[in-house]
Amino acid sequence: MDRQMMLDLDANDRLKKFRDKFYIPHDTLYFDGNSLGMAPLETKRKMIEVIEKEWGQGLIRSWADEDWAISGQRVGNKIAKLIGANEGEVIAADSTSINIFKAIAAALQCNTGRKIVLSTDDNFPTDLYMMQGLEKFSPERIKGMTVKSDQILDSLNEEVAAILLTEVNYKTGQILDMSKITKKAHEKGILVIWDLSHSAGSIPVHLNKYSVDFAVGCGYKFLNGGPGAPAFIFISKKHQKNIYPILSGWMGHKDPFEFSKNYTAANGIDRFLCGTPPLLGLIALECGVDLVLEADLKQLRKKAIKLSVIFIELMERQCNKYGFKLASPKNKNNRAGHVSFRHANGFSVSRALAADGVIGDFRVPDIIRFGIAPIYTRYQDIYDAVERIKHVMKLEKWKQFDQKVTSYT
Ligand SMILES: *Cc1c(COP(=O)(O)O)cnc(C)c1O
């Protein structure tokens, strides 16, 4: 595997034209698209158009004239295509954390008489925090519990109301078996909530094929929606009418402009809106989602697997002697869009790599993550990154960096 081979793979890559649709930072090998996707060129063009024309000239009229009022639904329907959902089952709104709150509250309403919500102790913290917040407010209705992720199947019993699981682990990229877990949960009368934050736009998801009840996910990771982009929530058609939204904001009202004193939930997925939709954020998210739809998720997944296999093989050949240990599953089908390595000096190593233009990130206690976003990552980037990692390790450049964890990346 030499550099020429990578250049050849890039030349024959069916997805190569997509890289030209993004801003590419100068002298940077970017491996953090799982945390913040790159900026599409179209996003700038569209934002300027919306600000100058729709906001600048149209002002308040644009809520109706430009369909601003239904943008969360429109973007939601596009995301639905990426996660195996139908029209009217997904809405883009709020943050993932807030949507987790909505989904847990909804699940408990659909499964009365049970109060345990089960998650895994390696889940992303905000998922657990939202569960703990609901429990603090209403300990008689909900009891949050966690188990190790390999214990999930054995922990499903008739006391559990719902499980809250993240399909792709944020540290290791490991994919949980959505089909198997959902099926076993349903056999025990348990409803399932899947967090798709690291799945959406990265791996094909089949929510309705597996009769999933609820799901949430993130807009700024593999969907390239921009920093703090709106998130999304999926509520299966079969449950929608049974749920009284606890976050019962006016935009989820049946007729917000009736300004009625009492809340009546809107029909369908609309009732999971809360406040006024963040229009500019939704427009930016839509640009990112459109690109993923155009590139085709099956193609993206195929290329992501090829890239990650090459990356791991090069790392093992070139950098094993420097103390990296693969933290992601060895089997390529059990890993999603990022590859992680453990390293005893993980934080300083990731700082030193960033200083040399290789942007991955670090997760406590010792995980260095490399996000692989096939929509803009090239084979030659993988090769060049491993060369730079080797260089940093050989010269022990990381020794100049503090091991005390200080920042986001
Ligand atoms: C990134 C991520 C989130 C993010 O939540 P926000 O409310 O958008 O900050 C939530 N859950 C998981 C599993 C994530 O990976």
Coordinates of C-alpha atoms and ligand atoms in Angstrom, one line a residue:
M1 CA 0.0 0.0 0.0
D2 CA 1.8 3.1 -1.2
R3 CA 0.7 6.6 -1.9
Q4 CA 0.3 6.0 -5.6
M5 CA -2.3 3.3 -4.8
M6 CA -4.2 5.8 -2.8
L7 CA -4.1 8.3 -5.6
D8 CA -5.5 5.6 -8.0
L9 CA -8.3 4.8 -5.6
D10 CA -9.2 8.5 -5.4
A11 CA -9.2 8.8 -9.2
N12 CA -11.7 5.9 -9.5
D13 CA -13.8 7.0 -6.6
R14 CA -17.5 7.4 -7.6
L15 CA -18.0 9.9 -4.8
K16 CA -15.0 12.1 -5.6
K17 CA -17.0 15.0 -6.9
F18 CA -18.6 15.6 -3.5
R19 CA -15.4 16.8 -1.9
D20 CA -15.5 19.8 -4.2
K21 CA -18.8 20.7 -2.7
F22 CA -17.3 21.6 0.7
Y23 CA -14.9 24.2 2.1
I24 CA -11.6 22.4 2.5
P25 CA -9.5 23.9 5.3
H26 CA -6.0 24.8 4.4
D27 CA -3.2 22.4 5.3
T28 CA -5.5 20.3 7.4
L29 CA -6.3 16.6 7.4
Y30 CA -9.8 16.6 9.0
F31 CA -10.9 13.6 11.0
D32 CA -13.6 15.0 13.1
G33 CA -16.6 14.9 10.8
N34 CA -18.2 12.7 13.5
S35 CA -18.2 15.7 15.8
L36 CA -18.7 18.6 13.4
G37 CA -19.1 17.9 9.7
M38 CA -17.4 20.2 7.2
A39 CA -19.2 23.2 5.7
P40 CA -20.9 22.7 2.3
L41 CA -20.4 25.6 -0.2
E42 CA -24.1 25.5 -1.0
T43 CA -24.9 26.4 2.7
K44 CA -23.2 29.8 2.3
R45 CA -25.0 30.5 -1.0
K46 CA -28.4 29.5 0.4
M47 CA -27.9 31.4 3.7
I48 CA -27.1 34.6 1.8
E49 CA -30.1 34.1 -0.4
V50 CA -32.4 33.5 2.6
I51 CA -31.0 36.4 4.6
E52 CA -31.1 38.9 1.7
K53 CA -34.3 37.9 0.0
E54 CA -36.5 36.0 2.4
W55 CA -35.6 37.7 5.7
G56 CA -34.3 41.0 4.3
Q57 CA -37.1 41.7 1.9
G58 CA -39.9 39.4 2.8
L59 CA -39.6 39.7 6.6
I60 CA -42.6 38.4 8.5
R61 CA -44.4 37.5 5.2
S62 CA -41.8 34.8 4.6
W63 CA -43.2 32.5 7.3
A64 CA -46.0 31.8 4.8
D65 CA -44.6 32.8 1.5
E66 CA -41.4 30.9 1.7
D67 CA -42.8 28.0 3.7
W68 CA -40.6 28.9 6.7
A69 CA -43.4 27.5 9.0
I70 CA -43.1 24.0 7.7
S71 CA -39.3 23.8 7.3
G72 CA -38.9 21.4 10.3
Q73 CA -41.3 19.0 8.7
R74 CA -39.7 19.3 5.2
V75 CA -36.2 18.7 6.5
G76 CA -37.6 15.9 8.8
N77 CA -39.1 14.1 5.8
K78 CA -35.7 14.3 4.0
I79 CA -33.9 12.8 7.1
A80 CA -36.6 10.1 7.2
K81 CA -35.2 8.8 3.9
L82 CA -31.8 8.2 5.6
I83 CA -33.1 6.4 8.6
G84 CA -35.8 4.1 7.1
A85 CA -38.8 6.2 8.3
N86 CA -42.0 7.4 6.5
E87 CA -43.2 10.8 5.6
G88 CA -44.7 12.4 8.7
E89 CA -42.7 10.5 11.2
V90 CA -39.6 12.7 11.6
I91 CA -39.3 16.4 12.4
A92 CA -36.1 18.5 12.6
A93 CA -36.3 20.5 15.8
D94 CA -34.5 21.5 19.0
S95 CA -31.3 19.8 20.2
T96 CA -30.7 16.0 20.5
S97 CA -30.8 16.4 24.3
I98 CA -34.3 18.0 24.3
N99 CA -35.5 15.4 21.9
I100 CA -34.3 12.7 24.2
F101 CA -36.4 14.2 26.9
K102 CA -39.4 14.2 24.6
A103 CA -38.8 10.6 23.6
I104 CA -38.5 9.3 27.1
A105 CA -41.6 11.1 28.3
A106 CA -43.5 9.8 25.3
A107 CA -42.3 6.2 25.8
L108 CA -43.6 6.3 29.4
Q109 CA -47.0 7.5 28.3
C110 CA -47.2 4.6 25.8
N111 CA -46.2 2.0 28.4
T112 CA -48.0 2.9 31.6
G113 CA -47.6 0.7 34.6
R114 CA -43.9 0.3 34.1
K115 CA -41.3 2.8 35.3
I116 CA -37.8 1.5 34.5
V117 CA -35.9 3.2 31.6
L118 CA -32.9 1.2 30.9
S119 CA -29.7 2.4 29.2
T120 CA -26.0 1.5 29.0
D121 CA -23.3 2.9 31.2
D122 CA -21.2 3.7 28.2
N123 CA -24.0 5.8 26.6
F124 CA -23.3 9.4 25.7
P125 CA -23.7 11.4 29.0
T126 CA -26.5 13.7 27.8
D127 CA -28.7 10.7 27.2
L128 CA -28.2 9.6 30.8
Y129 CA -28.5 13.1 32.2
M130 CA -31.8 13.7 30.5
M131 CA -33.1 10.4 32.0
Q132 CA -31.8 11.5 35.5
G133 CA -33.5 14.9 35.1
L134 CA -36.9 13.3 34.4
E135 CA -36.4 11.0 37.4
K136 CA -35.6 13.9 39.7
F137 CA -38.8 15.6 38.6
S138 CA -41.0 12.6 38.7
P139 CA -39.5 9.7 40.7
E140 CA -42.9 8.0 41.0
R141 CA -43.1 7.7 37.2
I142 CA -39.6 6.9 36.1
K143 CA -36.6 5.0 37.4
G144 CA -33.4 5.2 35.3
M145 CA -31.0 2.3 35.3
T146 CA -27.9 1.4 33.4
V147 CA -26.1 -1.9 32.5
K148 CA -23.0 -2.7 30.5
S149 CA -23.8 -2.8 26.8
D150 CA -23.1 -6.5 26.5
Q151 CA -25.7 -7.1 29.2
I152 CA -28.6 -5.3 27.5
L153 CA -30.3 -8.4 26.0
D154 CA -30.1 -10.3 29.4
S155 CA -31.6 -7.3 31.3
L156 CA -34.8 -7.0 29.3
N157 CA -37.7 -8.0 31.5
E158 CA -41.4 -7.2 32.2
E159 CA -40.5 -4.3 34.6
V160 CA -38.7 -2.3 32.0
A161 CA -40.9 0.4 30.2
A162 CA -38.4 1.5 27.7
I163 CA -34.7 1.2 26.6
L164 CA -32.7 4.2 25.6
L165 CA -29.7 3.1 23.5
T166 CA -27.3 4.7 21.2
E167 CA -26.8 2.7 18.0
V168 CA -23.2 3.7 17.4
N169 CA -21.0 4.1 20.5
Y170 CA -19.4 7.6 20.6
K171 CA -16.1 6.4 21.8
T172 CA -15.5 3.2 19.9
G173 CA -17.8 3.4 16.9
Q174 CA -19.2 0.0 17.8
I175 CA -22.7 -0.7 16.3
L176 CA -25.3 -2.3 18.4
D177 CA -27.6 -4.8 16.8
M178 CA -30.8 -2.7 16.4
S179 CA -32.8 -5.6 14.9
K180 CA -32.0 -8.1 17.5
I181 CA -32.3 -5.8 20.5
T182 CA -35.6 -4.2 19.3
K183 CA -37.2 -7.6 18.6
K184 CA -36.3 -9.0 22.1
A185 CA -37.4 -5.8 23.8
H186 CA -40.8 -5.9 22.0
E187 CA -41.2 -9.6 23.1
K188 CA -41.0 -8.4 26.7
G189 CA -43.4 -5.5 26.1
I190 CA -40.6 -2.9 26.2
L191 CA -40.6 0.2 23.9
V192 CA -37.3 1.2 22.3
I193 CA -35.7 4.6 21.8
W194 CA -32.6 4.7 19.6
D195 CA -30.2 7.6 19.6
L196 CA -28.9 7.9 16.0
S197 CA -26.4 10.7 16.6
H198 CA -23.5 8.9 15.1
S199 CA -25.6 6.8 12.7
A200 CA -27.6 9.4 10.7
G201 CA -25.7 10.1 7.4
S202 CA -23.1 7.5 8.3
I203 CA -24.7 4.1 8.1
P204 CA -28.0 3.0 6.6
V205 CA -30.7 2.8 9.3
H206 CA -34.0 0.9 9.0
L207 CA -36.3 2.1 11.8
N208 CA -39.6 0.9 10.4
K209 CA -38.2 -2.4 9.1
Y210 CA -37.5 -3.2 12.8
S211 CA -40.7 -1.5 14.1
V212 CA -38.7 0.9 16.2
D213 CA -40.9 3.1 18.4
F214 CA -38.8 6.3 18.9
A215 CA -35.5 7.7 17.7
V216 CA -33.5 10.9 18.0
G217 CA -30.3 12.2 16.3
C218 CA -27.9 15.0 15.7
G219 CA -27.7 17.4 12.7
Y220 CA -24.2 18.7 13.0
K221 CA -22.2 15.4 12.8
F222 CA -22.5 13.3 9.6
L223 CA -25.3 15.4 8.3
N224 CA -23.0 18.5 8.0
G225 CA -25.8 20.8 9.3
G226 CA -23.4 23.3 11.0
P227 CA -22.4 24.0 14.6
G228 CA -25.4 23.5 16.8
A229 CA -27.7 22.5 13.9
P230 CA -31.2 21.4 14.8
A231 CA -31.6 17.8 15.8
F232 CA -34.4 15.4 14.8
I233 CA -37.0 13.2 16.4
F234 CA -38.8 10.1 15.0
I235 CA -42.1 9.0 16.5
S236 CA -43.6 5.9 14.9
K237 CA -47.0 6.6 13.4
K238 CA -48.5 3.9 15.6
H239 CA -47.7 6.0 18.7
Q240 CA -48.2 9.6 17.6
K241 CA -51.8 10.1 18.6
N242 CA -51.4 8.5 22.0
I243 CA -48.8 11.0 23.2
Y244 CA -49.6 14.2 25.0
P245 CA -46.3 16.2 24.6
I246 CA -44.9 17.2 27.9
L247 CA -43.0 20.0 26.3
S248 CA -46.3 21.4 25.1
G249 CA -45.2 24.6 23.4
W250 CA -47.4 26.7 21.3
M251 CA -45.9 25.5 18.0
G252 CA -47.1 22.0 18.7
H253 CA -50.6 23.3 19.3
K254 CA -53.3 22.3 16.9
D255 CA -53.8 25.9 15.9
P256 CA -51.1 28.1 17.4
F257 CA -52.7 31.3 16.0
E258 CA -55.9 30.7 17.7
F259 CA -54.0 31.8 20.9
S260 CA -56.3 29.6 22.9
K261 CA -55.8 29.5 26.7
N262 CA -55.6 25.7 26.7
Y263 CA -53.3 23.3 24.9
T264 CA -54.6 20.9 22.3
A265 CA -51.9 18.9 20.5
A266 CA -51.5 19.2 16.8
N267 CA -52.0 16.1 14.6
G268 CA -49.2 13.8 13.8
I269 CA -45.5 14.6 14.2
D270 CA -46.2 18.4 14.4
R271 CA -47.1 18.0 18.1
F272 CA -43.5 17.3 18.8
L273 CA -42.6 20.9 17.9
C274 CA -42.1 23.1 20.9
G275 CA -41.2 26.7 20.1
T276 CA -40.6 28.7 16.9
P277 CA -38.4 26.8 14.5
P278 CA -34.8 28.1 14.1
L279 CA -35.2 28.9 10.4
L280 CA -31.6 29.7 9.5
G281 CA -30.4 26.6 11.3
L282 CA -32.9 24.5 9.4
I283 CA -31.9 25.9 6.1
A284 CA -28.2 25.1 6.8
L285 CA -29.1 21.6 7.9
E286 CA -31.2 21.0 4.8
C287 CA -28.1 21.8 2.6
G288 CA -26.1 19.2 4.5
V289 CA -28.9 16.6 4.3
D290 CA -29.4 17.2 0.6
L291 CA -25.7 16.3 -0.1
V292 CA -25.9 13.1 1.8
L293 CA -29.1 12.1 -0.1
E294 CA -27.4 12.9 -3.4
A295 CA -24.3 11.0 -2.6
D296 CA -26.4 7.9 -1.5
L297 CA -25.9 6.4 1.9
K298 CA -25.1 2.9 0.5
Q299 CA -22.2 4.3 -1.5
L300 CA -21.0 6.3 1.5
R301 CA -21.0 3.3 3.7
K302 CA -19.1 1.2 1.2
K303 CA -16.4 3.8 0.9
A304 CA -16.3 4.4 4.7
I305 CA -15.6 0.7 5.2
K306 CA -12.8 0.7 2.7
L307 CA -11.2 3.9 4.2
S308 CA -11.4 2.5 7.7
V309 CA -9.9 -0.9 6.7
I310 CA -6.9 0.9 5.1
F311 CA -6.5 3.3 8.0
I312 CA -6.4 0.5 10.5
E313 CA -4.0 -1.6 8.5
L314 CA -1.6 1.3 7.9
M315 CA -1.8 2.3 11.6
E316 CA -0.9 -1.3 12.6
R317 CA 2.0 -1.4 10.2
Q318 CA 3.4 2.0 10.8
C319 CA 2.4 3.0 14.3
N320 CA 1.9 -0.1 16.5
K321 CA 5.3 0.3 18.0
Y322 CA 4.3 3.7 19.4
G323 CA 1.7 2.3 21.7
F324 CA -1.6 2.6 19.8
K325 CA -4.2 -0.1 20.5
L326 CA -7.3 -0.4 18.4
A327 CA -10.4 0.5 20.5
S328 CA -12.9 0.0 17.7
P329 CA -14.3 -3.4 16.7
K330 CA -11.9 -5.4 14.5
N331 CA -14.8 -6.6 12.3
K332 CA -15.5 -3.9 9.8
N333 CA -19.2 -4.5 9.8
N334 CA -19.5 -3.8 13.6
R335 CA -17.9 -0.4 13.3
A336 CA -19.5 2.8 12.0
G337 CA -18.0 6.1 11.0
H338 CA -15.0 6.6 13.3
V339 CA -12.0 4.6 14.2
S340 CA -10.5 4.9 17.7
F341 CA -7.2 4.0 19.3
R342 CA -6.2 3.9 22.9
H343 CA -3.0 5.5 23.8
A344 CA -1.5 6.0 27.3
N345 CA -0.7 9.7 26.4
G346 CA -3.8 10.1 24.3
F347 CA -4.5 13.7 25.1
S348 CA -1.0 15.0 24.4
V349 CA -0.8 12.9 21.3
S350 CA -4.0 14.3 20.0
R351 CA -2.8 17.8 20.7
A352 CA 0.5 17.2 18.9
L353 CA -1.4 15.7 15.9
A354 CA -3.6 18.8 15.8
A355 CA -0.6 21.0 15.9
D356 CA 0.7 19.1 12.8
G357 CA -2.6 19.5 11.0
V358 CA -4.2 16.1 11.8
I359 CA -7.5 17.0 13.5
G360 CA -9.1 14.1 15.3
D361 CA -10.3 14.3 18.9
F362 CA -9.8 12.8 22.3
R363 CA -12.3 11.2 24.7
V364 CA -11.4 10.3 28.3
P365 CA -9.6 8.4 29.6
D366 CA -7.3 7.4 26.7
I367 CA -9.2 7.4 23.4
I368 CA -8.1 9.1 20.2
R369 CA -10.9 9.2 17.7
F370 CA -10.5 9.6 13.9
G371 CA -13.8 10.4 12.2
I372 CA -14.0 9.1 8.7
A373 CA -16.5 11.0 6.6
P374 CA -16.4 9.5 3.1
I375 CA -18.3 12.4 1.5
Y376 CA -15.1 14.5 1.7
T377 CA -12.3 12.2 3.0
R378 CA -10.0 10.9 0.4
Y379 CA -7.8 7.7 0.3
Q380 CA -4.7 9.9 0.1
D381 CA -5.8 11.8 3.3
I382 CA -5.8 8.5 5.2
Y383 CA -2.3 7.7 3.9
D384 CA -1.0 11.2 4.6
A385 CA -2.5 11.2 8.1
V386 CA -0.7 7.9 9.1
E387 CA 2.6 9.4 7.8
R388 CA 2.1 12.5 9.9
I389 CA 1.1 10.4 13.0
K390 CA 4.3 8.3 12.5
H391 CA 6.3 11.5 12.3
V392 CA 4.8 13.0 15.4
M393 CA 5.5 9.8 17.4
K394 CA 9.0 9.2 16.0
L395 CA 10.1 12.7 17.1
E396 CA 8.1 12.4 20.3
K397 CA 6.5 15.7 19.6
W398 CA 3.6 14.9 22.0
K399 CA 6.0 15.3 24.9
Q400 CA 5.7 19.1 24.5
F401 CA 2.0 19.0 25.2
D402 CA 0.3 18.8 28.6
Q403 CA -1.5 15.6 29.3
K404 CA -4.1 17.5 31.4
V405 CA -7.4 17.4 29.4
T406 CA -8.4 21.0 28.6
S407 CA -10.7 21.4 25.6
Y408 CA -13.3 20.1 23.2
T409 CA -11.2 18.4 20.6
Ligands
LIG1 C1 -23.4 14.1 19.9 C2 -24.4 13.4 20.7 C3 -25.5 14.1 21.3 C4 -25.5 15.6 21.3 O1 -26.6 16.1 22.0 P1 -26.8 17.7 21.8 O2 -28.0 18.0 22.6 O3 -26.9 18.0 20.4 O4 -25.6 18.4 22.4 C5 -26.4 13.3 22.0 N1 -26.3 11.9 22.0 C6 -25.3 11.3 21.4 C7 -25.3 9.8 21.5 C8 -24.3 12.0 20.7 O5 -23.3 11.4 20.1

